Amino acid sequence: MLGGGKVFEENWHRTHDGKQYFSGIVRNGKRKIFGSLESPMLTAGLTYETVSYKIFISGKAGVGKSSTVAKLCGLSVPKSHLETPGLQTSVVYWPVKLADRNGKVVMFKLQLWDAGENILKKFDHILPACTENANAMIFLFSYTDRPSFEALPAQMAQICESNIPKIVIGTKFEQLRNSDITTKEIYNFRERYSVPLMNIKNVSRFRLLSDGSKVLDGNAEIEDVANIMNGICEVLWNQQDTGQIAVPLDDSDDSVQYSYV
């Protein structure tokens, strides 16, 4: 866990109880893709609280923003780079169980905002639209692109307000052996800037069907991103204990969206 104590039950997604809730986002071995107004359909009697957050994902072109969003959402990771042509938003749901004695289940609805680097440079209104009312910002660097790591401090200072939680994710972790970013540099960065730093492998997991064809393995994909998703949700949830005020942003659906001021 990222904090000093357990906020959520560890490995809850592997338990019988957890699998009942995850069945709302994994059906027939595949991750369900949600629209902005959709929500998971769960077995009658399962109770939970839904909270919604907006997250802006920032990083230089080619660093792996689109493939990271695809991995978190359970979509197939693109095999080649194609810069995001405009502004794209994706919705991903993730259930967690609080580790306190109440054991409440919380369904996180994360709205991921991603914009291509060239679009951000070309149109001045895109970046403000992405960062307005954002509850957190995720900054990406690639283990195969050292300049993307070196650019992080300036990027965070330029884009992110001081009171907005920052998260850093190192992409293409499966190619770590080809990286010239040292473990010590990663440690020093984490200590100096006091930000959670996670790693993601930007590759899809497949399962074989009886006819020999391959399809995405939704359960394996859940396992791949569980620590990252739990970490992101923990950062968001912990904002409620920092003295910041949570106010509803949108009541157009059954979720509760928070902005911290």
GROMACS .gro file of N, CA and C in nm, residues 101-248:
model
  444
  101ARG      N    1  -1.313  -0.174   1.036
  101ARG     CA    2  -1.406  -0.274   1.090
  101ARG      C    3  -1.541  -0.272   1.021
  102ASN      N    4  -1.577  -0.160   0.958
  102ASN     CA    5  -1.704  -0.152   0.888
  102ASN      C    6  -1.703  -0.233   0.758
  103GLY      N    7  -1.583  -0.243   0.698
  103GLY     CA    8  -1.569  -0.324   0.577
  103GLY      C    9  -1.657  -0.280   0.463
  104LYS      N   10  -1.678  -0.149   0.448
  104LYS     CA   11  -1.765  -0.098   0.341
  104LYS      C   12  -1.700  -0.119   0.204
  105VAL      N   13  -1.781  -0.153   0.106
  105VAL     CA   14  -1.734  -0.165  -0.031
  105VAL      C   15  -1.759  -0.033  -0.104
  106VAL      N   16  -1.656   0.016  -0.171
  106VAL     CA   17  -1.665   0.141  -0.245
  106VAL      C   18  -1.636   0.112  -0.392
  107MET      N   19  -1.723   0.158  -0.479
  107MET     CA   20  -1.703   0.144  -0.623
  107MET      C   21  -1.649   0.275  -0.678
  108PHE      N   22  -1.524   0.275  -0.720
  108PHE     CA   23  -1.463   0.394  -0.777
  108PHE      C   24  -1.496   0.403  -0.926
  109LYS      N   25  -1.542   0.519  -0.966
  109LYS     CA   26  -1.562   0.548  -1.108
  109LYS      C   27  -1.458   0.653  -1.146
  110LEU      N   28  -1.361   0.610  -1.225
  110LEU     CA   29  -1.252   0.699  -1.265
  110LEU      C   30  -1.273   0.745  -1.409
  111GLN      N   31  -1.277   0.875  -1.428
  111GLN     CA   32  -1.288   0.934  -1.561
  111GLN      C   33  -1.149   0.980  -1.604
  112LEU      N   34  -1.090   0.907  -1.697
  112LEU     CA   35  -0.953   0.932  -1.741
  112LEU      C   36  -0.953   1.023  -1.863
  113TRP      N   37  -0.884   1.135  -1.852
  113TRP     CA   38  -0.876   1.232  -1.961
  113TRP      C   39  -0.736   1.227  -2.021
  114ASP      N   40  -0.730   1.215  -2.153
  114ASP     CA   41  -0.603   1.201  -2.223
  114ASP      C   42  -0.608   1.287  -2.348
  115ALA      N   43  -0.503   1.365  -2.370
  115ALA     CA   44  -0.496   1.451  -2.490
  115ALA      C   45  -0.358   1.438  -2.553
  116GLY      N   46  -0.353   1.439  -2.686
  116GLY     CA   47  -0.226   1.430  -2.757
  116GLY      C   48  -0.140   1.554  -2.733
  117GLU      N   49  -0.010   1.535  -2.733
  117GLU     CA   50   0.082   1.645  -2.705
  117GLU      C   51   0.069   1.758  -2.806
  118ASN      N   52   0.055   1.723  -2.933
  118ASN     CA   53   0.045   1.825  -3.037
  118ASN      C   54  -0.085   1.904  -3.026
  119ILE      N   55  -0.194   1.836  -2.986
  119ILE     CA   56  -0.322   1.905  -2.967
  119ILE      C   57  -0.312   2.005  -2.852
  120LEU      N   58  -0.243   1.965  -2.745
  120LEU     CA   59  -0.227   2.055  -2.631
  120LEU      C   60  -0.148   2.181  -2.671
  121LYS      N   61  -0.051   2.164  -2.759
  121LYS     CA   62   0.028   2.278  -2.804
  121LYS      C   63  -0.049   2.366  -2.901
  122LYS      N   64  -0.136   2.304  -2.980
  122LYS     CA   65  -0.205   2.376  -3.086
  122LYS      C   66  -0.323   2.456  -3.035
  123PHE      N   67  -0.395   2.401  -2.937
  123PHE     CA   68  -0.518   2.465  -2.889
  123PHE      C   69  -0.504   2.496  -2.740
  124ASP      N   70  -0.510   2.623  -2.707
  124ASP     CA   71  -0.488   2.666  -2.569
  124ASP      C   72  -0.597   2.621  -2.472
  125HIS      N   73  -0.716   2.593  -2.522
  125HIS     CA   74  -0.827   2.561  -2.433
  125HIS      C   75  -0.830   2.415  -2.389
  126ILE      N   76  -0.751   2.328  -2.454
  126ILE     CA   77  -0.758   2.184  -2.424
  126ILE      C   78  -0.703   2.153  -2.285
  127LEU      N   79  -0.587   2.207  -2.251
  127LEU     CA   80  -0.528   2.178  -2.120
  127LEU      C   81  -0.616   2.226  -2.005
  128PRO      N   82  -0.669   2.350  -2.010
  128PRO     CA   83  -0.760   2.391  -1.902
  128PRO      C   84  -0.882   2.301  -1.890
  129ALA      N   85  -0.933   2.252  -2.003
  129ALA     CA   86  -1.049   2.163  -1.998
  129ALA      C   87  -1.013   2.031  -1.929
  130CYS      N   88  -0.891   1.986  -1.952
  130CYS     CA   89  -0.847   1.859  -1.892
  130CYS      C   90  -0.822   1.874  -1.742
  131THR      N   91  -0.770   1.987  -1.701
  131THR     CA   92  -0.730   2.004  -1.561
  131THR      C   93  -0.841   2.062  -1.474
  132GLU      N   94  -0.944   2.124  -1.535
  132GLU     CA   95  -1.051   2.185  -1.456
  132GLU      C   96  -1.124   2.079  -1.373
  133ASN      N   97  -1.135   2.104  -1.244
  133ASN     CA   98  -1.203   2.013  -1.150
  133ASN      C   99  -1.140   1.874  -1.144
  134ALA      N  100  -1.015   1.863  -1.188
  134ALA     CA  101  -0.946   1.733  -1.178
  134ALA      C  102  -0.919   1.701  -1.032
  135ASN      N  103  -0.940   1.576  -0.995
  135ASN     CA  104  -0.916   1.532  -0.858
  135ASN      C  105  -0.775   1.477  -0.839
  136ALA      N  106  -0.708   1.444  -0.948
  136ALA     CA  107  -0.570   1.395  -0.942
  136ALA      C  108  -0.512   1.404  -1.082
  137MET      N  109  -0.379   1.401  -1.089
  137MET     CA  110  -0.311   1.400  -1.217
  137MET      C  111  -0.207   1.290  -1.217
  138ILE      N  112  -0.206   1.214  -1.324
  138ILE     CA  113  -0.109   1.107  -1.341
  138ILE      C  114  -0.007   1.150  -1.445
  139PHE      N  115   0.119   1.149  -1.405
  139PHE     CA  116   0.228   1.185  -1.495
  139PHE      C  117   0.303   1.059  -1.534
  140LEU      N  118   0.321   1.041  -1.665
  140LEU     CA  119   0.384   0.920  -1.716
  140LEU      C  120   0.525   0.947  -1.766
  141PHE      N  121   0.612   0.850  -1.744
  141PHE     CA  122   0.741   0.845  -1.812
  141PHE      C  123   0.762   0.702  -1.859
  142SER      N  124   0.846   0.685  -1.958
  142SER     CA  125   0.873   0.552  -2.012
  142SER      C  126   1.012   0.506  -1.971
  143TYR      N  127   1.022   0.381  -1.932
  143TYR     CA  128   1.153   0.326  -1.896
  143TYR      C  129   1.244   0.314  -2.018
  144THR      N  130   1.188   0.327  -2.138
  144THR     CA  131   1.270   0.323  -2.259
  144THR      C  132   1.296   0.462  -2.315
  145ASP      N  133   1.259   0.566  -2.240
  145ASP     CA  134   1.274   0.705  -2.286
  145ASP      C  135   1.323   0.789  -2.169
  146ARG      N  136   1.453   0.797  -2.152
  146ARG     CA  137   1.509   0.869  -2.038
  146ARG      C  138   1.468   1.016  -2.034
  147PRO      N  139   1.464   1.088  -2.147
  147PRO     CA  140   1.421   1.228  -2.143
  147PRO      C  141   1.281   1.246  -2.082
  148SER      N  142   1.193   1.147  -2.100
  148SER     CA  143   1.059   1.159  -2.041
  148SER      C  144   1.066   1.155  -1.889
  149PHE      N  145   1.163   1.084  -1.834
  149PHE     CA  146   1.183   1.080  -1.689
  149PHE      C  147   1.245   1.211  -1.640
  150GLU      N  148   1.342   1.260  -1.712
  150GLU     CA  149   1.409   1.383  -1.672
  150GLU      C  150   1.316   1.504  -1.682
  151ALA      N  151   1.214   1.496  -1.766
  151ALA     CA  152   1.122   1.609  -1.785
  151ALA      C  153   1.012   1.613  -1.680
  152LEU      N  154   1.002   1.512  -1.594
  152LEU     CA  155   0.891   1.504  -1.499
  152LEU      C  156   0.882   1.624  -1.405
  153PRO      N  157   0.991   1.667  -1.341
  153PRO     CA  158   0.979   1.779  -1.246
  153PRO      C  159   0.922   1.905  -1.309
  154ALA      N  160   0.972   1.941  -1.426
  154ALA     CA  161   0.922   2.061  -1.494
  154ALA      C  162   0.777   2.043  -1.537
  155GLN      N  163   0.745   1.923  -1.581
  155GLN     CA  164   0.609   1.894  -1.626
  155GLN      C  165   0.510   1.905  -1.510
  156MET      N  166   0.545   1.851  -1.395
  156MET     CA  167   0.456   1.857  -1.279
  156MET      C  168   0.439   2.001  -1.231
  157ALA      N  169   0.548   2.077  -1.233
  157ALA     CA  170   0.541   2.215  -1.186
  157ALA      C  171   0.458   2.302  -1.280
  158GLN      N  172   0.464   2.272  -1.409
  158GLN     CA  173   0.396   2.354  -1.508
  158GLN      C  174   0.246   2.328  -1.511
  159ILE      N  175   0.207   2.202  -1.500
  159ILE     CA  176   0.068   2.164  -1.522
  159ILE      C  177  -0.012   2.157  -1.395
  160CYS      N  178   0.048   2.108  -1.287
  160CYS     CA  179  -0.030   2.069  -1.170
  160CYS      C  180  -0.028   2.173  -1.060
  161GLU      N  181  -0.147   2.209  -1.009
  161GLU     CA  182  -0.154   2.294  -0.892
  161GLU      C  183  -0.104   2.218  -0.770
  162SER      N  184  -0.051   2.290  -0.674
  162SER     CA  185   0.015   2.228  -0.561
  162SER      C  186  -0.078   2.141  -0.477
  163ASN      N  187  -0.208   2.175  -0.474
  163ASN     CA  188  -0.299   2.101  -0.387
  163ASN      C  189  -0.365   1.982  -0.455
  164ILE      N  190  -0.334   1.957  -0.581
  164ILE     CA  191  -0.391   1.843  -0.652
  164ILE      C  192  -0.297   1.723  -0.638
  165PRO      N  193  -0.348   1.608  -0.596
  165PRO     CA  194  -0.262   1.489  -0.581
  165PRO      C  195  -0.194   1.452  -0.712
  166LYS      N  196  -0.068   1.416  -0.701
  166LYS     CA  197   0.010   1.374  -0.816
  166LYS      C  198   0.046   1.227  -0.802
  167ILE      N  199   0.041   1.157  -0.913
  167ILE     CA  200   0.082   1.017  -0.920
  167ILE      C  201   0.173   1.003  -1.042
  168VAL      N  202   0.281   0.928  -1.027
  168VAL     CA  203   0.372   0.903  -1.138
  168VAL      C  204   0.369   0.754  -1.171
  169ILE      N  205   0.358   0.724  -1.300
  169ILE     CA  206   0.359   0.585  -1.345
  169ILE      C  207   0.469   0.567  -1.449
  170GLY      N  208   0.554   0.469  -1.426
  170GLY     CA  209   0.656   0.432  -1.523
  170GLY      C  210   0.600   0.329  -1.619
  171THR      N  211   0.595   0.362  -1.747
  171THR     CA  212   0.536   0.273  -1.847
  171THR      C  213   0.643   0.182  -1.908
  172LYS      N  214   0.594   0.082  -1.980
  172LYS     CA  215   0.679  -0.014  -2.052
  172LYS      C  216   0.777  -0.082  -1.956
  173PHE      N  217   0.725  -0.115  -1.837
  173PHE     CA  218   0.808  -0.179  -1.735
  173PHE      C  219   0.855  -0.317  -1.779
  174GLU      N  220   0.785  -0.376  -1.876
  174GLU     CA  221   0.828  -0.506  -1.929
  174GLU      C  222   0.961  -0.495  -2.003
  175GLN      N  223   1.002  -0.372  -2.037
  175GLN     CA  224   1.129  -0.352  -2.107
  175GLN      C  225   1.235  -0.292  -2.014
  176LEU      N  226   1.221  -0.319  -1.885
  176LEU     CA  227   1.312  -0.261  -1.787
  176LEU      C  228   1.458  -0.291  -1.816
  177ARG      N  229   1.486  -0.409  -1.868
  177ARG     CA  230   1.625  -0.447  -1.896
  177ARG      C  231   1.688  -0.357  -2.002
  178ASN      N  232   1.606  -0.289  -2.081
  178ASN     CA  233   1.658  -0.199  -2.184
  178ASN      C  234   1.666  -0.055  -2.136
  179SER      N  235   1.636  -0.032  -2.008
  179SER     CA  236   1.632   0.104  -1.955
  179SER      C  237   1.768   0.145  -1.898
  180ASP      N  238   1.798   0.275  -1.911
  180ASP     CA  239   1.918   0.329  -1.846
  180ASP      C  240   1.881   0.419  -1.729
  181ILE      N  241   1.755   0.408  -1.682
  181ILE     CA  242   1.712   0.478  -1.561
  181ILE      C  243   1.739   0.385  -1.444
  182THR      N  244   1.819   0.427  -1.350
  182THR     CA  245   1.863   0.339  -1.243
  182THR      C  246   1.760   0.333  -1.130
  183THR      N  247   1.769   0.226  -1.053
  183THR     CA  248   1.683   0.210  -0.936
  183THR      C  249   1.706   0.323  -0.837
  184LYS      N  250   1.829   0.365  -0.822
  184LYS     CA  251   1.861   0.475  -0.730
  184LYS      C  252   1.795   0.604  -0.774
  185GLU      N  253   1.792   0.631  -0.904
  185GLU     CA  254   1.728   0.752  -0.954
  185GLU      C  255   1.578   0.750  -0.926
  186ILE      N  256   1.517   0.634  -0.943
  186ILE     CA  257   1.374   0.621  -0.913
  186ILE      C  258   1.350   0.646  -0.764
  187TYR      N  259   1.431   0.588  -0.680
  187TYR     CA  260   1.417   0.605  -0.535
  187TYR      C  261   1.435   0.753  -0.496
  188ASN      N  262   1.538   0.816  -0.551
  188ASN     CA  263   1.564   0.957  -0.519
  188ASN      C  264   1.450   1.047  -0.564
  189PHE      N  265   1.393   1.017  -0.681
  189PHE     CA  266   1.281   1.097  -0.731
  189PHE      C  267   1.162   1.084  -0.637
  190ARG      N  268   1.131   0.961  -0.598
  190ARG     CA  269   1.017   0.938  -0.509
  190ARG      C  270   1.035   1.010  -0.376
  191GLU      N  271   1.156   1.007  -0.323
  191GLU     CA  272   1.182   1.070  -0.194
  191GLU      C  273   1.179   1.223  -0.206
  192ARG      N  274   1.236   1.276  -0.311
  192ARG     CA  275   1.246   1.421  -0.325
  192ARG      C  276   1.110   1.485  -0.347
  193TYR      N  277   1.026   1.422  -0.430
  193TYR     CA  278   0.899   1.486  -0.466
  193TYR      C  279   0.780   1.429  -0.389
  194SER      N  280   0.803   1.328  -0.307
  194SER     CA  281   0.699   1.271  -0.221
  194SER      C  282   0.572   1.237  -0.299
  195VAL      N  283   0.591   1.166  -0.409
  195VAL     CA  284   0.477   1.124  -0.490
  195VAL      C  285   0.479   0.972  -0.503
  196PRO      N  286   0.360   0.911  -0.508
  196PRO     CA  287   0.354   0.767  -0.536
  196PRO      C  288   0.409   0.740  -0.675
  197LEU      N  289   0.493   0.640  -0.689
  197LEU     CA  290   0.548   0.603  -0.819
  197LEU      C  291   0.521   0.455  -0.841
  198MET      N  292   0.445   0.425  -0.945
  198MET     CA  293   0.407   0.288  -0.978
  198MET      C  294   0.459   0.252  -1.116
  199ASN      N  295   0.457   0.124  -1.145
  199ASN     CA  296   0.505   0.076  -1.274
  199ASN      C  297   0.397  -0.008  -1.342
  200ILE      N  298   0.392   0.002  -1.474
  200ILE     CA  299   0.293  -0.075  -1.549
  200ILE      C  300   0.358  -0.139  -1.671
  201LYS      N  301   0.316  -0.262  -1.698
  201LYS     CA  302   0.360  -0.332  -1.819
  201LYS      C  303   0.255  -0.309  -1.927
  202ASN      N  304   0.298  -0.248  -2.035
  202ASN     CA  305   0.204  -0.211  -2.142
  202ASN      C  306   0.192  -0.323  -2.245
  203VAL      N  307   0.149  -0.438  -2.197
  203VAL     CA  308   0.126  -0.554  -2.284
  203VAL      C  309  -0.005  -0.618  -2.242
  204SER      N  310  -0.077  -0.675  -2.337
  204SER     CA  311  -0.205  -0.738  -2.310
  204SER      C  312  -0.186  -0.885  -2.272
  205ARG      N  313  -0.284  -0.937  -2.198
  205ARG     CA  314  -0.285  -1.078  -2.158
  205ARG      C  315  -0.400  -1.147  -2.231
  206PHE      N  316  -0.369  -1.260  -2.295
  206PHE     CA  317  -0.469  -1.331  -2.373
  206PHE      C  318  -0.491  -1.472  -2.320
  207ARG      N  319  -0.606  -1.529  -2.357
  207ARG     CA  320  -0.632  -1.670  -2.329
  207ARG      C  321  -0.674  -1.738  -2.458
  208LEU      N  322  -0.640  -1.865  -2.469
  208LEU     CA  323  -0.670  -1.942  -2.589
  208LEU      C  324  -0.810  -2.000  -2.582
  209LEU      N  325  -0.882  -1.993  -2.692
  209LEU     CA  326  -1.012  -2.055  -2.704
  209LEU      C  327  -0.997  -2.195  -2.764
  210SER      N  328  -1.102  -2.271  -2.760
  210SER     CA  329  -1.095  -2.409  -2.808
  210SER      C  330  -1.062  -2.418  -2.957
  211ASP      N  331  -1.095  -2.313  -3.033
  211ASP     CA  332  -1.065  -2.315  -3.176
  211ASP      C  333  -0.927  -2.263  -3.208
  212GLY      N  334  -0.847  -2.233  -3.103
  212GLY     CA  335  -0.710  -2.188  -3.123
  212GLY      C  336  -0.695  -2.038  -3.132
  213SER      N  337  -0.806  -1.965  -3.136
  213SER     CA  338  -0.797  -1.819  -3.141
  213SER      C  339  -0.770  -1.762  -3.002
  214LYS      N  340  -0.732  -1.635  -2.996
  214LYS     CA  341  -0.698  -1.570  -2.870
  214LYS      C  342  -0.793  -1.454  -2.844
  215VAL      N  343  -0.829  -1.438  -2.717
  215VAL     CA  344  -0.907  -1.323  -2.674
  215VAL      C  345  -0.844  -1.267  -2.548
  216LEU      N  346  -0.872  -1.140  -2.522
  216LEU     CA  347  -0.820  -1.079  -2.400
  216LEU      C  348  -0.870  -1.155  -2.277
  217ASP      N  349  -0.781  -1.177  -2.183
  217ASP     CA  350  -0.815  -1.245  -2.059
  217ASP      C  351  -0.847  -1.140  -1.953
  218GLY      N  352  -0.977  -1.115  -1.932
  218GLY     CA  353  -1.018  -1.009  -1.840
  218GLY      C  354  -0.970  -1.032  -1.698
  219ASN      N  355  -0.971  -1.157  -1.651
  219ASN     CA  356  -0.927  -1.185  -1.515
  219ASN      C  357  -0.777  -1.165  -1.499
  220ALA      N  358  -0.698  -1.203  -1.599
  220ALA     CA  359  -0.554  -1.180  -1.593
  220ALA      C  360  -0.523  -1.031  -1.599
  221GLU      N  361  -0.603  -0.958  -1.676
  221GLU     CA  362  -0.583  -0.813  -1.685
  221GLU      C  363  -0.614  -0.746  -1.550
  222ILE      N  364  -0.716  -0.795  -1.479
  222ILE     CA  365  -0.747  -0.744  -1.346
  222ILE      C  366  -0.628  -0.766  -1.253
  223GLU      N  367  -0.571  -0.885  -1.259
  223GLU     CA  368  -0.455  -0.918  -1.174
  223GLU      C  369  -0.338  -0.826  -1.206
  224ASP      N  370  -0.317  -0.796  -1.335
  224ASP     CA  371  -0.204  -0.713  -1.376
  224ASP      C  372  -0.213  -0.572  -1.319
  225VAL      N  373  -0.333  -0.516  -1.314
  225VAL     CA  374  -0.347  -0.374  -1.278
  225VAL      C  375  -0.399  -0.354  -1.136
  226ALA      N  376  -0.420  -0.462  -1.061
  226ALA     CA  377  -0.482  -0.450  -0.928
  226ALA      C  378  -0.404  -0.356  -0.837
  227ASN      N  379  -0.273  -0.375  -0.828
  227ASN     CA  380  -0.193  -0.290  -0.739
  227ASN      C  381  -0.196  -0.143  -0.782
  228ILE      N  382  -0.194  -0.120  -0.913
  228ILE     CA  383  -0.195   0.017  -0.964
  228ILE      C  384  -0.331   0.082  -0.937
  229MET      N  385  -0.438   0.010  -0.968
  229MET     CA  386  -0.571   0.066  -0.948
  229MET      C  387  -0.598   0.090  -0.800
  230ASN      N  388  -0.559  -0.005  -0.715
  230ASN     CA  389  -0.575   0.016  -0.571
  230ASN      C  390  -0.494   0.135  -0.522
  231GLY      N  391  -0.375   0.152  -0.578
  231GLY     CA  392  -0.290   0.264  -0.540
  231GLY      C  393  -0.351   0.397  -0.580
  232ILE      N  394  -0.404   0.405  -0.702
  232ILE     CA  395  -0.468   0.528  -0.748
  232ILE      C  396  -0.590   0.560  -0.661
  233CYS      N  397  -0.671   0.458  -0.634
  233CYS     CA  398  -0.790   0.479  -0.552
  233CYS      C  399  -0.754   0.519  -0.410
  234GLU      N  400  -0.644   0.466  -0.359
  234GLU     CA  401  -0.601   0.503  -0.224
  234GLU      C  402  -0.562   0.650  -0.217
  235VAL      N  403  -0.490   0.697  -0.317
  235VAL     CA  404  -0.451   0.839  -0.320
  235VAL      C  405  -0.575   0.927  -0.319
  236LEU      N  406  -0.673   0.891  -0.399
  236LEU     CA  407  -0.797   0.969  -0.406
  236LEU      C  408  -0.875   0.963  -0.275
  237TRP      N  409  -0.886   0.844  -0.219
  237TRP     CA  410  -0.963   0.826  -0.096
  237TRP      C  411  -0.899   0.899   0.022
  238ASN      N  412  -0.766   0.899   0.026
  238ASN     CA  413  -0.695   0.962   0.138
  238ASN      C  414  -0.713   1.113   0.142
  239GLN      N  415  -0.759   1.172   0.032
  239GLN     CA  416  -0.780   1.317   0.032
  239GLN      C  417  -0.888   1.357   0.132
  240GLN      N  418  -0.972   1.261   0.169
  240GLN     CA  419  -1.078   1.291   0.265
  240GLN      C  420  -1.022   1.311   0.406
  241ASP      N  421  -0.896   1.271   0.426
  241ASP     CA  422  -0.835   1.282   0.559
  241ASP      C  423  -0.730   1.392   0.567
  242THR      N  424  -0.726   1.479   0.465
  242THR     CA  425  -0.623   1.581   0.461
  242THR      C  426  -0.672   1.718   0.505
  243GLY      N  427  -0.799   1.726   0.544
  243GLY     CA  428  -0.854   1.855   0.584
  243GLY      C  429  -0.913   1.932   0.468
  244GLN      N  430  -0.909   1.874   0.346
  244GLN     CA  431  -0.970   1.939   0.232
  244GLN      C  432  -1.120   1.914   0.235
  245ILE      N  433  -1.196   2.000   0.172
  245ILE     CA  434  -1.342   1.991   0.174
  245ILE      C  435  -1.389   1.919   0.048
  246ALA      N  436  -1.472   1.818   0.067
  246ALA     CA  437  -1.528   1.745  -0.046
  246ALA      C  438  -1.665   1.802  -0.080
  247VAL      N  439  -1.682   1.843  -0.204
  247VAL     CA  440  -1.812   1.897  -0.247
  247VAL      C  441  -1.857   1.825  -0.373
  248PRO      N  442  -1.988   1.799  -0.390
  248PRO     CA  443  -2.037   1.732  -0.510
  248PRO      C  444  -2.012   1.819  -0.633
   0.00000   0.00000   0.00000
